[in-house]
Coordinates of N, CA, C and O in Angstrom, one line a residue:
M7 N 140.3 197.7 6.2 CA 140.6 197.1 7.5 C 142.1 197.4 7.7 O 142.9 197.2 6.8
I8 N 142.4 197.8 8.9 CA 143.9 198.0 9.3 C 144.2 197.0 10.4 O 143.3 196.7 11.2
Y9 N 145.4 196.6 10.5 CA 145.9 195.7 11.5 C 147.0 196.3 12.2 O 147.9 197.0 11.6
L10 N 147.1 196.2 13.5 CA 148.1 196.7 14.3 C 148.7 195.6 15.2 O 148.0 194.9 15.8
T11 N 150.0 195.5 15.2 CA 150.7 194.6 16.1 C 151.5 195.5 17.1 O 152.2 196.4 16.7
Q12 N 151.2 195.2 18.4 CA 151.8 196.0 19.4 C 152.6 195.1 20.4 O 152.0 194.2 21.0
L13 N 153.9 195.4 20.5 CA 154.7 194.8 21.5 C 154.7 195.7 22.7 O 155.0 196.9 22.6
I14 N 154.3 195.1 23.9 CA 154.1 196.0 25.1 C 155.2 195.5 26.2 O 155.3 194.4 26.5
F15 N 155.9 196.5 26.6 CA 156.9 196.3 27.6 C 156.5 196.9 28.9 O 156.3 198.2 29.0
V16 N 156.2 196.1 29.9 CA 155.6 196.6 31.2 C 156.7 196.8 32.2 O 157.7 196.0 32.3
K17 N 156.6 197.8 33.0 CA 157.6 198.1 34.1 C 157.5 196.9 35.1 O 156.4 196.4 35.4
E18 N 158.6 196.5 35.6 CA 158.7 195.4 36.6 C 157.8 195.7 37.8 O 157.9 196.8 38.4
G19 N 157.0 194.8 38.2 CA 156.1 194.9 39.3 C 154.8 195.7 39.0 O 154.0 195.8 39.9
K20 N 154.6 196.1 37.8 CA 153.4 196.9 37.4 C 152.4 196.1 36.6 O 151.5 196.6 35.9
E21 N 152.6 194.8 36.6 CA 151.7 193.9 35.7 C 150.2 194.1 36.1 O 149.4 194.2 35.2
A22 N 149.9 194.1 37.4 CA 148.5 194.3 37.8 C 147.9 195.6 37.4 O 146.7 195.6 37.0
V23 N 148.7 196.6 37.4 CA 148.2 198.0 36.9 C 148.0 197.9 35.4 O 146.9 198.4 34.9
F24 N 148.8 197.3 34.7 CA 148.6 197.1 33.3 C 147.3 196.3 33.0 O 146.6 196.7 32.1
H25 N 147.1 195.3 33.7 CA 145.9 194.5 33.5 C 144.6 195.4 33.8 O 143.6 195.2 33.1
Q26 N 144.7 196.2 34.8 CA 143.6 197.2 35.1 C 143.3 198.0 33.9 O 142.1 198.2 33.5
F27 N 144.3 198.6 33.3 CA 144.1 199.4 32.1 C 143.5 198.6 31.0 O 142.6 199.1 30.3
E28 N 144.0 197.4 30.8 CA 143.5 196.6 29.7 C 142.0 196.2 29.9 O 141.3 196.2 28.9
E29 N 141.6 196.0 31.1 CA 140.2 195.6 31.4 C 139.3 196.8 31.0 O 138.1 196.6 30.7
I30 N 139.8 198.0 31.0 CA 139.0 199.2 30.6 C 139.1 199.4 29.1 O 138.1 199.6 28.5
A31 N 140.3 199.4 28.6 CA 140.6 199.8 27.2 C 140.0 198.8 26.2 O 139.4 199.2 25.2
I32 N 140.3 197.5 26.4 CA 139.9 196.5 25.4 C 138.4 196.5 25.1 O 138.0 196.6 23.9
P33 N 137.5 196.6 26.0 CA 136.1 196.6 25.7 C 135.7 197.8 24.9 O 134.7 197.8 24.1
I34 N 136.3 199.0 25.1 CA 136.0 200.2 24.4 C 136.3 200.1 22.9 O 135.6 200.7 22.1
M35 N 137.2 199.2 22.5 CA 137.6 199.1 21.1 C 136.4 198.7 20.3 O 136.3 199.2 19.1
A36 N 135.5 197.9 20.8 CA 134.3 197.5 20.0 C 133.4 198.6 19.6 O 132.8 198.6 18.5
D37 N 133.4 199.7 20.4 CA 132.6 200.9 20.0 C 133.2 201.6 18.8 O 132.6 202.5 18.2
Y38 N 134.4 201.2 18.4 CA 135.1 201.9 17.3 C 135.5 200.8 16.2 O 136.5 201.0 15.5
N39 N 134.7 199.8 16.1 CA 134.9 198.7 15.1 C 136.3 198.1 15.2 O 136.9 197.7 14.2
G40 N 136.7 198.0 16.5 CA 138.0 197.3 16.7 C 137.9 196.1 17.5 O 136.9 195.8 18.2
K41 N 138.9 195.2 17.4 CA 138.8 194.0 18.2 C 140.3 193.5 18.4 O 141.2 193.8 17.6
V42 N 140.4 192.7 19.4 CA 141.7 192.0 19.6 C 141.6 190.7 18.9 O 140.8 189.8 19.3
V43 N 142.4 190.5 17.9 CA 142.5 189.2 17.2 C 143.3 188.2 18.0 O 142.9 187.1 18.2
Y44 N 144.5 188.6 18.5 CA 145.3 187.8 19.3 C 145.9 188.6 20.5 O 146.3 189.8 20.3
R45 N 145.9 188.1 21.7 CA 146.6 188.7 22.8 C 147.5 187.6 23.4 O 147.0 186.6 23.9
I46 N 148.8 187.8 23.3 CA 149.7 186.8 23.6 C 150.7 187.3 24.7 O 151.2 188.4 24.6
R47 N 150.9 186.4 25.7 CA 151.8 186.7 26.7 C 152.9 185.6 26.6 O 152.8 184.5 27.2
P48 N 153.9 185.8 25.8 CA 154.9 184.8 25.5 C 155.9 184.6 26.7 O 156.3 185.6 27.3
G49 N 156.2 183.4 26.9 CA 157.2 183.0 27.9 C 158.6 183.1 27.3 O 158.7 183.1 26.0
K50 N 159.6 183.1 28.1 CA 161.0 183.2 27.5 C 161.3 182.0 26.5 O 162.0 182.2 25.6
E51 N 160.7 180.9 26.8 CA 160.9 179.7 25.9 C 160.3 179.9 24.5 O 160.6 179.1 23.6
S52 N 159.4 180.9 24.4 CA 158.7 181.1 23.1 C 159.7 181.8 22.1 O 159.4 181.8 20.9
F53 N 160.7 182.4 22.5 CA 161.6 183.1 21.6 C 162.8 182.2 21.2 O 163.5 181.7 22.0
V54 N 162.9 182.1 19.9 CA 164.0 181.4 19.3 C 165.3 182.1 19.4 O 166.3 181.6 19.7
S55 N 165.2 183.4 19.1 CA 166.3 184.3 19.2 C 165.8 185.8 19.4 O 164.6 186.1 19.1
Y56 N 166.6 186.6 20.0 CA 166.2 188.0 20.2 C 167.5 188.8 20.5 O 168.5 188.3 21.0
E57 N 167.4 190.1 20.2 CA 168.5 191.0 20.5 C 168.2 192.1 21.5 O 169.1 192.8 21.9
E58 N 166.9 192.2 21.7 CA 166.5 193.2 22.7 C 165.6 192.6 23.7 O 165.3 191.4 23.7
E59 N 165.1 193.5 24.6 CA 164.2 193.0 25.7 C 163.0 192.3 25.1 O 162.4 192.7 24.1
Q60 N 162.5 191.3 25.8 CA 161.3 190.6 25.4 C 160.1 191.3 25.9 O 160.0 191.8 27.0
P61 N 159.0 191.4 25.0 CA 157.8 192.1 25.5 C 157.0 191.2 26.5 O 157.1 190.0 26.5
Y62 N 156.3 191.9 27.3 CA 155.4 191.3 28.3 C 154.2 190.7 27.6 O 153.8 189.6 27.9
E63 N 153.6 191.5 26.6 CA 152.5 191.0 25.8 C 152.6 191.5 24.4 O 153.3 192.5 24.1
I64 N 152.0 190.7 23.5 CA 151.9 191.1 22.1 C 150.4 191.1 21.7 O 149.7 190.1 22.0
H65 N 150.0 192.2 21.2 CA 148.6 192.4 20.8 C 148.5 192.5 19.3 O 149.3 193.3 18.7
F66 N 147.7 191.7 18.7 CA 147.4 191.9 17.3 C 145.9 192.3 17.2 O 145.0 191.5 17.6
I67 N 145.7 193.5 16.8 CA 144.3 194.1 16.8 C 143.9 194.6 15.4 O 144.8 194.8 14.5
S68 N 142.6 194.8 15.2 CA 142.2 195.3 13.9 C 141.1 196.3 14.1 O 140.4 196.3 15.1
F69 N 141.0 197.2 13.2 CA 139.9 198.2 13.1 C 139.5 198.3 11.7 O 140.3 198.1 10.7
E70 N 138.2 198.6 11.5 CA 137.6 198.7 10.1 C 138.4 199.8 9.4 O 138.7 199.6 8.2
L71 N 138.6 201.0 10.0 CA 139.2 202.1 9.3 C 140.3 202.7 10.2 O 140.2 202.6 11.5
E72 N 141.3 203.4 9.7 CA 142.3 204.0 10.5 C 141.6 205.1 11.3 O 142.1 205.3 12.5
Q73 N 140.6 205.8 10.8 CA 139.9 206.8 11.6 C 139.3 206.2 12.9 O 139.2 206.8 13.9
D74 N 138.8 205.0 12.7 CA 138.2 204.3 13.9 C 139.3 204.1 15.0 O 139.0 204.4 16.2
F75 N 140.5 203.8 14.6 CA 141.6 203.6 15.6 C 141.9 205.0 16.2 O 142.1 205.1 17.4
K76 N 142.0 206.0 15.4 CA 142.3 207.4 15.9 C 141.2 207.8 16.9 O 141.5 208.4 17.9
N77 N 139.9 207.5 16.6 CA 138.8 207.9 17.5 C 138.9 207.1 18.8 O 138.6 207.6 19.9
F78 N 139.3 205.8 18.7 CA 139.5 205.0 19.9 C 140.5 205.6 20.8 O 140.3 205.7 22.1
L79 N 141.6 206.1 20.3 CA 142.7 206.6 21.1 C 142.2 207.9 21.8 O 142.8 208.2 22.9
K80 N 141.3 208.6 21.2 CA 140.8 209.9 21.8 C 139.5 209.7 22.7 O 139.0 210.6 23.2
D81 N 139.1 208.4 22.9 CA 137.9 208.2 23.6 C 138.0 208.7 25.1 O 139.0 208.4 25.7
P82 N 137.1 209.5 25.6 CA 137.2 210.1 26.9 C 137.2 209.0 28.0 O 137.9 209.2 29.0
R83 N 136.6 207.9 27.8 CA 136.6 206.8 28.9 C 138.0 206.3 29.0 O 138.5 206.0 30.1
R84 N 138.6 206.1 27.8 CA 140.0 205.5 27.8 C 141.0 206.6 28.4 O 141.8 206.3 29.2
E85 N 140.8 207.8 27.9 CA 141.7 208.9 28.4 C 141.6 209.1 29.9 O 142.6 209.4 30.5
E86 N 140.5 208.8 30.5 CA 140.3 209.0 31.9 C 141.2 208.0 32.7 O 141.6 208.3 33.9
F87 N 141.6 206.9 32.1 CA 142.4 205.9 32.8 C 143.8 205.8 32.2 O 144.5 204.9 32.5
M88 N 144.3 206.8 31.4 CA 145.6 206.8 30.9 C 146.7 206.8 31.9 O 147.8 206.3 31.7
Y89 N 146.4 207.3 33.1 CA 147.4 207.3 34.2 C 147.8 205.9 34.5 O 148.9 205.6 34.9
L90 N 146.9 204.9 34.4 CA 147.2 203.5 34.6 C 148.2 203.0 33.6 O 149.2 202.4 33.9
K91 N 148.0 203.4 32.3 CA 148.9 203.0 31.3 C 150.3 203.6 31.5 O 151.3 202.9 31.4
E92 N 150.3 204.9 31.8 CA 151.5 205.6 32.0 C 152.3 205.0 33.2 O 153.5 204.9 33.2
E93 N 151.6 204.6 34.2 CA 152.2 204.0 35.4 C 152.8 202.6 35.1 O 153.9 202.2 35.6
A94 N 152.2 201.9 34.2 CA 152.5 200.5 34.0 C 153.4 200.2 32.9 O 154.3 199.3 32.9
I95 N 153.3 201.0 31.8 CA 154.0 200.6 30.6 C 155.3 201.4 30.4 O 155.3 202.6 30.5
K96 N 156.4 200.6 30.2 CA 157.7 201.2 30.0 C 157.8 201.8 28.6 O 158.2 202.9 28.4
S97 N 157.4 200.9 27.6 CA 157.4 201.3 26.2 C 156.6 200.4 25.4 O 156.2 199.3 25.9
T98 N 156.3 200.8 24.2 CA 155.5 199.9 23.2 C 156.2 200.1 21.9 O 156.9 201.1 21.6
F99 N 156.0 199.1 21.0 CA 156.4 199.1 19.7 C 155.2 198.7 18.8 O 154.6 197.6 19.0
L100 N 154.8 199.6 17.9 CA 153.6 199.5 17.2 C 153.9 199.3 15.7 O 154.6 200.2 15.1
V101 N 153.3 198.3 15.1 CA 153.5 198.1 13.6 C 152.1 198.1 13.0 O 151.2 197.4 13.4
K102 N 151.9 198.9 12.0 CA 150.6 199.0 11.3 C 150.7 198.3 9.9 O 151.8 198.5 9.2
G103 N 149.7 197.6 9.5 CA 149.7 197.0 8.3 C 148.3 196.7 7.7 O 147.3 197.0 8.4
T104 N 148.2 196.1 6.6 CA 147.0 195.7 6.0 C 147.1 194.2 5.6 O 148.2 193.7 5.4
K105 N 146.0 193.6 5.4 CA 146.0 192.2 5.0 C 146.3 192.0 3.5 O 145.8 192.8 2.7
I106 N 147.2 191.1 3.2 CA 147.5 190.9 1.8 C 147.2 189.5 1.4 O 147.0 188.6 2.2

């Protein structure tokens, strides 16, 4: 099992486009043994301290195998809508780990 934490930074005014992409991409994860464990949209009051821009959303996801995650990224249904992701997302920060 692998776990991924993704901090997502959305371009101002592109939140609805980001949501469109998520509505397509998240259900596809199940076809690759993946799931969203937590999907968090923190408000400014949620941060005790920070030195950089605050993320729009934080996703904590899991896949049975790393290859499942790689296959998900290459899924043709997801790739068909990558233009939405590219339009909406300024940047992401991805951390990969395992349960200990």
